[in-house]
GROMACS .gro file of C-alpha atoms in nm:
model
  195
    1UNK     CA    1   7.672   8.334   9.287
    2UNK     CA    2   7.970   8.457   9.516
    3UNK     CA    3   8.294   8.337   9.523
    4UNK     CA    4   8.547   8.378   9.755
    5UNK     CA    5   8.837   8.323   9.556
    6UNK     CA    6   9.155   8.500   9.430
    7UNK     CA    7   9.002   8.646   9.142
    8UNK     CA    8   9.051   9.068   9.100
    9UNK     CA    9   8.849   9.328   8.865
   10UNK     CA   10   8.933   9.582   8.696
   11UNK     CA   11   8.820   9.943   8.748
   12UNK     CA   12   8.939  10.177   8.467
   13UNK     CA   13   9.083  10.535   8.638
   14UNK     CA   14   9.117  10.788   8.386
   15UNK     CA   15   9.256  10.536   8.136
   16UNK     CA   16   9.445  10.356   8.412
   17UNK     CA   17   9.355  10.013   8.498
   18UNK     CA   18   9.398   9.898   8.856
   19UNK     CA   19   9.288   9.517   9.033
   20UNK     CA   20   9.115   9.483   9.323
   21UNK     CA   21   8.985   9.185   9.514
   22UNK     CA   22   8.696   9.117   9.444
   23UNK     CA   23   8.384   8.888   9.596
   24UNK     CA   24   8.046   8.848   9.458
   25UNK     CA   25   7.719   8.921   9.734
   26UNK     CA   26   7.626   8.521   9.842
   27UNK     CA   27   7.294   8.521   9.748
   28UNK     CA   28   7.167   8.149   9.765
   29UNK     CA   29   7.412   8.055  10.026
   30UNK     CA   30   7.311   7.669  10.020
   31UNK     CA   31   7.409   7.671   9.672
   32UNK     CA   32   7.779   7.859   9.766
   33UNK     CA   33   7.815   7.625   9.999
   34UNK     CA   34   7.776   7.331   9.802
   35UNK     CA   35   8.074   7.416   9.545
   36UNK     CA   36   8.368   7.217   9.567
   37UNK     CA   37   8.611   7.446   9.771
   38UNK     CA   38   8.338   7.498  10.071
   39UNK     CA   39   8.226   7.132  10.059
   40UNK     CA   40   7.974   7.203  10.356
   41UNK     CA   41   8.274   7.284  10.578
   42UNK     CA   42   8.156   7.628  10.751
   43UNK     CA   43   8.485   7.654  10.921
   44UNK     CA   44   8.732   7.619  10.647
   45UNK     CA   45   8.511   7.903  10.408
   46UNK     CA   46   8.493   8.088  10.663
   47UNK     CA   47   8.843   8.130  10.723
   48UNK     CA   48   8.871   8.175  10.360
   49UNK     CA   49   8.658   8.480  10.321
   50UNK     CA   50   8.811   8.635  10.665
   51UNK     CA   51   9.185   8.574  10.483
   52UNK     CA   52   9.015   8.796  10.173
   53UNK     CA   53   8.847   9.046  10.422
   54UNK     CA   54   9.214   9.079  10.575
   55UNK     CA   55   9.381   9.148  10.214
   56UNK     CA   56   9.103   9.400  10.156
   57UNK     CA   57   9.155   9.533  10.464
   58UNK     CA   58   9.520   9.612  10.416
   59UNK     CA   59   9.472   9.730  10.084
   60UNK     CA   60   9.184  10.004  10.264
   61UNK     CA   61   9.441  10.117  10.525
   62UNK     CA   62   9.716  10.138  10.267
   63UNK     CA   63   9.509  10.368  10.003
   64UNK     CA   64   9.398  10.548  10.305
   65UNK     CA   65   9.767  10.648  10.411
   66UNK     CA   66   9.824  10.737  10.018
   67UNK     CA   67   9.529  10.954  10.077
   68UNK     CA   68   9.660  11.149  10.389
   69UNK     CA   69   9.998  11.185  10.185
   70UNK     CA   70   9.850  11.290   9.884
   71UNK     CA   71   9.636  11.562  10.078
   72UNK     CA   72   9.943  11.677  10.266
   73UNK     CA   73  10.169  11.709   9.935
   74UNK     CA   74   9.875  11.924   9.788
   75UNK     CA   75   9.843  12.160  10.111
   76UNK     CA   76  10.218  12.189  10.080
   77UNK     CA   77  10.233  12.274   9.675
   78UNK     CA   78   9.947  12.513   9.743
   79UNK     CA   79  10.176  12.700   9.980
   80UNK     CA   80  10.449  12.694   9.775
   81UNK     CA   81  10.204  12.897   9.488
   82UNK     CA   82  10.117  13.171   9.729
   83UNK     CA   83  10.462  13.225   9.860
   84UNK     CA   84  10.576  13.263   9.475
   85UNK     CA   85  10.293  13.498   9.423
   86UNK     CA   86  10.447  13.695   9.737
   87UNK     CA   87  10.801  13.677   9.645
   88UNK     CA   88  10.626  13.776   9.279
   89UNK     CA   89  10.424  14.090   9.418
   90UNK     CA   90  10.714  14.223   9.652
   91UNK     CA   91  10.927  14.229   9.320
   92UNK     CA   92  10.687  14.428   9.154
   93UNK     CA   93  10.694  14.690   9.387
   94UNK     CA   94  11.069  14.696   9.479
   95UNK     CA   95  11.006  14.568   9.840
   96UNK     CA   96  11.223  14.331  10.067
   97UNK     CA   97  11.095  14.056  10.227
   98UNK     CA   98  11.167  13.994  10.645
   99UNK     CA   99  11.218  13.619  10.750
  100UNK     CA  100  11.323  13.397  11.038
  101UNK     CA  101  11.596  13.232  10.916
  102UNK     CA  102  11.670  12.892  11.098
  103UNK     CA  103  12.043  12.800  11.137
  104UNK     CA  104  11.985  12.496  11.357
  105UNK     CA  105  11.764  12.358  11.569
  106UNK     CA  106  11.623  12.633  11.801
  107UNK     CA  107  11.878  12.882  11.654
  108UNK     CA  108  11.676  13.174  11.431
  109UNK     CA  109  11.790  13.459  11.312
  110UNK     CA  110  11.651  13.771  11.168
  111UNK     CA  111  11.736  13.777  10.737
  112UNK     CA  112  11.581  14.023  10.476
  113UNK     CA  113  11.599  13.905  10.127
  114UNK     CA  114  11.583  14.168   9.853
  115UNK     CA  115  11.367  14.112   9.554
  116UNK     CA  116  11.444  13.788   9.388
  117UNK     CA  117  11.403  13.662   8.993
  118UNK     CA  118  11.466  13.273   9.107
  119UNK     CA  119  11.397  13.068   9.347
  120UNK     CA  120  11.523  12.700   9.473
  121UNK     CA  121  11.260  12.436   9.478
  122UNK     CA  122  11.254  12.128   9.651
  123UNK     CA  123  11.228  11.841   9.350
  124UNK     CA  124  11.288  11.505   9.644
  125UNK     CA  125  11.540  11.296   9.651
  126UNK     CA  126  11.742  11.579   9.793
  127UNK     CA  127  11.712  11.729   9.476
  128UNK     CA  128  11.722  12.114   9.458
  129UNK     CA  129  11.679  12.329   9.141
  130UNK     CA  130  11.650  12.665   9.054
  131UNK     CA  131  11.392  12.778   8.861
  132UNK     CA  132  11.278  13.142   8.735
  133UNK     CA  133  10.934  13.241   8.922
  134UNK     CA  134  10.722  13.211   8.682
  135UNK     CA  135  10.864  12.847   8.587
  136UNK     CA  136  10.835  12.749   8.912
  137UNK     CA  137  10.483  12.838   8.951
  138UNK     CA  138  10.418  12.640   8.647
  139UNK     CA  139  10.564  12.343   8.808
  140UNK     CA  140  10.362  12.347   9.159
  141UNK     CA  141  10.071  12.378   8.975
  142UNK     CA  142  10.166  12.102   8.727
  143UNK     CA  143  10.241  11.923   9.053
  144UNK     CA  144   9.938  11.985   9.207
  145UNK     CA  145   9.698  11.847   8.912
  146UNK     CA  146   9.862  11.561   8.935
  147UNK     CA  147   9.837  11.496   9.310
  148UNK     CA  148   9.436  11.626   9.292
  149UNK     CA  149   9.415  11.372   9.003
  150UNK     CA  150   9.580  11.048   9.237
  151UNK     CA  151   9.379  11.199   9.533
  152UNK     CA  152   9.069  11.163   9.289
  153UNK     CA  153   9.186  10.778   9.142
  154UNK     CA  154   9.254  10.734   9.542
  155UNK     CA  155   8.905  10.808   9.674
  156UNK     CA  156   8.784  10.575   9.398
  157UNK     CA  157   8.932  10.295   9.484
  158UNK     CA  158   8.915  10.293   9.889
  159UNK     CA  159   8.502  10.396   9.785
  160UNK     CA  160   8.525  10.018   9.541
  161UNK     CA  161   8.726   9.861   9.842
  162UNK     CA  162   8.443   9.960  10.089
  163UNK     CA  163   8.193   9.794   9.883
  164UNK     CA  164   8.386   9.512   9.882
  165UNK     CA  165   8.434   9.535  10.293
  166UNK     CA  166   8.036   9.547  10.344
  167UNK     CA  167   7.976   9.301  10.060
  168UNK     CA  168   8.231   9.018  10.248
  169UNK     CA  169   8.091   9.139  10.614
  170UNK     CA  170   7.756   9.056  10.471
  171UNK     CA  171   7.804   8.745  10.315
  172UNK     CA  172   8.031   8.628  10.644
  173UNK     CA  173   7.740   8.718  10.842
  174UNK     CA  174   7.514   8.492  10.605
  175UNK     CA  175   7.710   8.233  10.614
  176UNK     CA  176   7.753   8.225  11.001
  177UNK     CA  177   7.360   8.238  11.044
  178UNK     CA  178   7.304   7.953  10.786
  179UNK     CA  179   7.525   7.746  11.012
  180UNK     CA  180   7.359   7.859  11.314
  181UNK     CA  181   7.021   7.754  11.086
  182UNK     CA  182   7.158   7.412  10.996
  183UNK     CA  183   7.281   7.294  11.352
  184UNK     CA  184   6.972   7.403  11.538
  185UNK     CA  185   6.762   7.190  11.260
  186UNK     CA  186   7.006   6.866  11.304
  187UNK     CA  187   6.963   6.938  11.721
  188UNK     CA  188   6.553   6.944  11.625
  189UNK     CA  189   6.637   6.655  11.403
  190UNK     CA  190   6.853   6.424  11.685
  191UNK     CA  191   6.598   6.545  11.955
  192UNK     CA  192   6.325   6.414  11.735
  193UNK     CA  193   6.489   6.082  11.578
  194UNK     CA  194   6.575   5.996  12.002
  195UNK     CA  195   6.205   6.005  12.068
   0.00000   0.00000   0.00000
């Protein structure tokens, strides 16, 4: 029987355990809304299950935004691996490399870096270290496992919190119509008992 209460599940991501809301398909809905906390009152479970549909809502949009992070941060680290690989070839054959070099907004200027052993990579935090090329490779791709591997646990969980989405639109919708149901019978009822 559905509920439309605070209670969560569990869904295990690559030995990670993470809640979501959760509601249970309304399948006899007579029966749902005889419990206690609907008491017959349409109005006040209603506005129960739309307060859950909001939470699960917010927690769609937010996963979705980790989602179009995670996706950028992966393009970027990606990037990152072929310019070391260029910075790599270009030392193997003794070549220099030609750049724009930005010195402030709208300000470039021409720069030719010789053959390099390290480079300076961006950590966050305004963190900046230098690492040897071939340890910094290491690292974006280190990086970039885990990112793929959130991106992965990501998609999981928005695809769990769309089930949940269609499984509270549905049982809204059924409990709308079995209102609609029970008023029309007590008008057939009152237009009868008048007679």
């Amino acid at each position: 029987m559905g509920k439309a209460d605070d209670t969560d599940y569990t869904i295990a991501l690559n030995q990670k355990l993470v809640l979501i809301p959760k509601m249970d398909f309304v399948e006899d809905v007579d029966a749902f809304m005889k419990l206690p906390e609907n008491g017959q009152n349409v109005q006040i479970t209603l506005k129960r299950i739309e307060e859950f549909y909001h939470r699960v809502k917010a927690l769609e949009a937010n996963n979705g935004s980790t989602k179009g992070k995670l996706k950028s941060q992966i393009e970027e680290l990606q990037k990152g691996q072929e310019m070391l690989q260029e910075l790599r070839n270009r030392k193997a054959n003794n070549e220099d490399t030609s750049t724009d070099f930005r010195l402030a907004d709208h300000v470039f200027v021409k720069a030719r870096i010789k053959p390099v052993e390290t480079v300076g990579l961006w950590l966050g935090a305004n963190v900046m270290l230098e690492y040897k090329i071939d340890e910094g490779e290491a690292l974006l791709i280190e990086k970039q496992a885990k990112a793929e591997e959130n991106l992965r646990m990501t998609n999981c969980l928005i695809d769990n919190i769309r089930e949940q989405i269609t499984t509270v639109e549905v049982n809204m919708a059924r409990i709308y119509n079995w209102d609609v149901k029970r008023r029309q019978k007590e008008k057939e009822n009152a237009g009868i008992s008048s007679k």
